[in-house]
Backbone as JSON Lines, residues from 0, in Angstrom:
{"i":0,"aa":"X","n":[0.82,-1.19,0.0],"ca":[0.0,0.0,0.0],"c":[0.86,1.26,0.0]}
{"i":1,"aa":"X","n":[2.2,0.91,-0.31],"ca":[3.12,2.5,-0.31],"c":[2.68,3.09,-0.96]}
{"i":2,"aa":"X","n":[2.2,4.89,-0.87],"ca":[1.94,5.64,-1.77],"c":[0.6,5.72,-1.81]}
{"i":3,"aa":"X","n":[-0.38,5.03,-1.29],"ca":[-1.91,5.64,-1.24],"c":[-2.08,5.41,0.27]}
{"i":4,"aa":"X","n":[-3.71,5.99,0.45],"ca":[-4.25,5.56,1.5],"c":[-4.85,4.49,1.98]}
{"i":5,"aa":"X","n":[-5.7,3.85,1.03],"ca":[-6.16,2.45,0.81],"c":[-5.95,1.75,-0.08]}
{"i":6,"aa":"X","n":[-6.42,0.66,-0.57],"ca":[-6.14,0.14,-1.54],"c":[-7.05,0.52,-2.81]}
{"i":7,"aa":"X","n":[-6.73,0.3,-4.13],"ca":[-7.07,1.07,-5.14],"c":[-7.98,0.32,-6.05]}
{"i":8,"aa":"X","n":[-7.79,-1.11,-5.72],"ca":[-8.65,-2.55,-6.21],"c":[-10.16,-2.45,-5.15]}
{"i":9,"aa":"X","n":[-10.62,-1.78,-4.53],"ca":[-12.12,-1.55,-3.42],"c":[-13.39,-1.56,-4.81]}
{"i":10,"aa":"X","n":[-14.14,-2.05,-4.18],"ca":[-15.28,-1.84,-5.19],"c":[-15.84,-0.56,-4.94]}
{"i":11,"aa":"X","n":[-16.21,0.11,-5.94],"ca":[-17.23,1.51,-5.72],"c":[-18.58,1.67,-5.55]}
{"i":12,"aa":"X","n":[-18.68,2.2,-4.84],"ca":[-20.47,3.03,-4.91],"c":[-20.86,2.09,-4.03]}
{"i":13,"aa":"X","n":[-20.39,1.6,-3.27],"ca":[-21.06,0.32,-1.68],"c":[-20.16,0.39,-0.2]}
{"i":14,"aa":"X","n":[-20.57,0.44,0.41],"ca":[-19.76,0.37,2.12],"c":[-19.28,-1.0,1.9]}
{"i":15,"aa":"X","n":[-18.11,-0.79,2.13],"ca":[-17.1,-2.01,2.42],"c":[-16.07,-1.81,3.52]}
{"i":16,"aa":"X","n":[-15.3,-2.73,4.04],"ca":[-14.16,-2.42,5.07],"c":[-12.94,-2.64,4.33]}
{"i":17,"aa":"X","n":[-12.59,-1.68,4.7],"ca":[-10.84,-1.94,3.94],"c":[-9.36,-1.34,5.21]}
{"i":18,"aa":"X","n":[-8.6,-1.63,5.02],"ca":[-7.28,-1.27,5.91],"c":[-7.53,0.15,5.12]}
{"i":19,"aa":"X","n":[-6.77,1.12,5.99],"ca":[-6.8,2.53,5.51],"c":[-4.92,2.86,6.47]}
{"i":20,"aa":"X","n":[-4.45,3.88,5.68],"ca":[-3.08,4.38,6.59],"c":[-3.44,5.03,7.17]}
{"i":21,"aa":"X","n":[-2.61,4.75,8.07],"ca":[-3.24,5.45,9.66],"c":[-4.05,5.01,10.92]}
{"i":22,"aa":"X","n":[-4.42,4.2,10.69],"ca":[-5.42,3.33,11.27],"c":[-5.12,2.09,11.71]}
{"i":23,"aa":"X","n":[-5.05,1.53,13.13],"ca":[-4.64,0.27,13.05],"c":[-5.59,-1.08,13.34]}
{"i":24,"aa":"X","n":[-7.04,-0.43,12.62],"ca":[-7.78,-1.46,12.42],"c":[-7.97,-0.97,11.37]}
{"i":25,"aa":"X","n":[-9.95,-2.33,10.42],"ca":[-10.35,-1.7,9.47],"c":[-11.29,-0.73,9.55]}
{"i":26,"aa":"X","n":[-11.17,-0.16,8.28],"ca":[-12.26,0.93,8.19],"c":[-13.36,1.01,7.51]}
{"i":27,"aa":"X","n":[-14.49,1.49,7.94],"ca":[-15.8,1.37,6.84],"c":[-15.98,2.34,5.94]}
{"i":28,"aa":"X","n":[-16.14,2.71,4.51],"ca":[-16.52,3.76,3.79],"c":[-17.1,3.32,2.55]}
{"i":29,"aa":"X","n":[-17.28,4.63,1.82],"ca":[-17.63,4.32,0.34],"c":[-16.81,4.91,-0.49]}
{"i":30,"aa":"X","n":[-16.23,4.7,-1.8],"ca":[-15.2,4.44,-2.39],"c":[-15.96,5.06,-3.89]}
{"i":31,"aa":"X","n":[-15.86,6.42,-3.75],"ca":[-16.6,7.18,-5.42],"c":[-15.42,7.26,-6.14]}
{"i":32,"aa":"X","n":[-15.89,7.22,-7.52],"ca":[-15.05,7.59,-8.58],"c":[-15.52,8.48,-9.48]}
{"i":33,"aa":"X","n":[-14.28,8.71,-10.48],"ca":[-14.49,9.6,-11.01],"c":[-15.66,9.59,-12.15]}
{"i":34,"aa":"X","n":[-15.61,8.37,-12.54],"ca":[-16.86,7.9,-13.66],"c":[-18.01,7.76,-13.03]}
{"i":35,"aa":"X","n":[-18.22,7.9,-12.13],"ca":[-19.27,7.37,-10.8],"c":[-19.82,7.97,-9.75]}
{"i":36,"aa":"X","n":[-19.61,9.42,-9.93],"ca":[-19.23,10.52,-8.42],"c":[-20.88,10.43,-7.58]}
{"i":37,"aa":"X","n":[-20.46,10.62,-6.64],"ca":[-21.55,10.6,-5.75],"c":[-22.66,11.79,-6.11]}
{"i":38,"aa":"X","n":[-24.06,10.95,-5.75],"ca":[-24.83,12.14,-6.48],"c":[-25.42,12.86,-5.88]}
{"i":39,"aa":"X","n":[-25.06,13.75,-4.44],"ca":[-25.03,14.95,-3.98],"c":[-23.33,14.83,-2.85]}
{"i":40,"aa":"X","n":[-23.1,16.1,-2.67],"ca":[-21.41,16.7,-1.69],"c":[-21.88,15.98,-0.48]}
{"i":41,"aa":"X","n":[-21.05,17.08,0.34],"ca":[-20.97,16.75,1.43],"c":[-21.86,17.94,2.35]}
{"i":42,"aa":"X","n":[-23.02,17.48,3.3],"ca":[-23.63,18.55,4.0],"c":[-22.69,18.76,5.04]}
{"i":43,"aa":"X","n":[-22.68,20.52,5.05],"ca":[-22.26,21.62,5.98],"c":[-23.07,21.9,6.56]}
{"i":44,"aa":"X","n":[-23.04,21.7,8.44],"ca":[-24.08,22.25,9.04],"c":[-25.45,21.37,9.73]}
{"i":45,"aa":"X","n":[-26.2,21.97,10.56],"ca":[-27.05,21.08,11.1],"c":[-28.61,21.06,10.94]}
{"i":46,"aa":"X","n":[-29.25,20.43,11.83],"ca":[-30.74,21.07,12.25],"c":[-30.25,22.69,12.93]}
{"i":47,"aa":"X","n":[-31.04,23.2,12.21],"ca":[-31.6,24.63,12.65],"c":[-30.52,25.43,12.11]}
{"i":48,"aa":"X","n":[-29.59,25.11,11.65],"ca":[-28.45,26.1,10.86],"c":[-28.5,25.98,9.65]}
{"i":49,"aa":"X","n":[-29.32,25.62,8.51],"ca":[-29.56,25.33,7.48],"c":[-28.59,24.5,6.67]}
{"i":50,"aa":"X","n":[-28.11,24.59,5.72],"ca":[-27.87,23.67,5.06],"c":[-26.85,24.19,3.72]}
{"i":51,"aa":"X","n":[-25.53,23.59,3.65],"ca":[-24.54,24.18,2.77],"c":[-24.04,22.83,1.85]}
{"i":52,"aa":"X","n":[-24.42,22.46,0.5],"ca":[-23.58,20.83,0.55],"c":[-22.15,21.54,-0.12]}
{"i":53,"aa":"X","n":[-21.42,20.59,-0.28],"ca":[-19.92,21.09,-0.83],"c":[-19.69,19.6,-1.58]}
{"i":54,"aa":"X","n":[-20.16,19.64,-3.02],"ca":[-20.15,19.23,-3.74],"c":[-18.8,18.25,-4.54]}
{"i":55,"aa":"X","n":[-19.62,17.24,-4.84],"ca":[-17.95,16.0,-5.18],"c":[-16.48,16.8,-6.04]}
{"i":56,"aa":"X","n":[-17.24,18.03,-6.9],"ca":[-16.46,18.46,-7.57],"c":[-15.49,19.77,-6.86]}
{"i":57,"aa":"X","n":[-16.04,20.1,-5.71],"ca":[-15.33,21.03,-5.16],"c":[-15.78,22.5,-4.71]}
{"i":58,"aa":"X","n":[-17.21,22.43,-5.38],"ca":[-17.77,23.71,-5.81],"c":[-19.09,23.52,-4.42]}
{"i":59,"aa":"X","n":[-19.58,24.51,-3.85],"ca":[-20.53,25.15,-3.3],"c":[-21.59,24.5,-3.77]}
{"i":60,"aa":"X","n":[-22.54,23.85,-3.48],"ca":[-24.14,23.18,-4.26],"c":[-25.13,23.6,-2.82]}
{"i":61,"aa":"X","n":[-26.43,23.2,-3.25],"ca":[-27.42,23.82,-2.81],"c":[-27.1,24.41,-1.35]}
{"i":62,"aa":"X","n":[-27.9,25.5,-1.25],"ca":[-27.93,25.62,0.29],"c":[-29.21,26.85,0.61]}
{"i":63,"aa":"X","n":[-29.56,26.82,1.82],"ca":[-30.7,27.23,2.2],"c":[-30.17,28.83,3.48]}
């Protein structure tokens, strides 16, 4: 695994466990790609503070 964080063979678009660096157990995540990107960011923020996503591509998406 020199040179990444996980391994690069993970299946995409499903929760799986994989070893991750840094970590000295496994870890659970989901594994987007570029042909494949997840189809909304990441939400900024909570109940009652509205709502900011920050989008797979990098950019600002909806917010209230």
């Amino acid at each position: 695994m020199a040179g990444t964080l996980f391994p690069t063979d993970l299946p995409g678009s499903r929760w799986t466990r994989f070893r991750a660096e840094g970590f000295p157990d496994p870890v659970c995540g989901v594994i987007y790609r570029l042909s494949r990107p997840a189809t909304c960011g990441m939400p900024l923020g909570g109940l009652d503070t509205g709502c900011i996503d920050l989008e797979t591509s990098g950019m600002w998406g909806y917010s209230t």
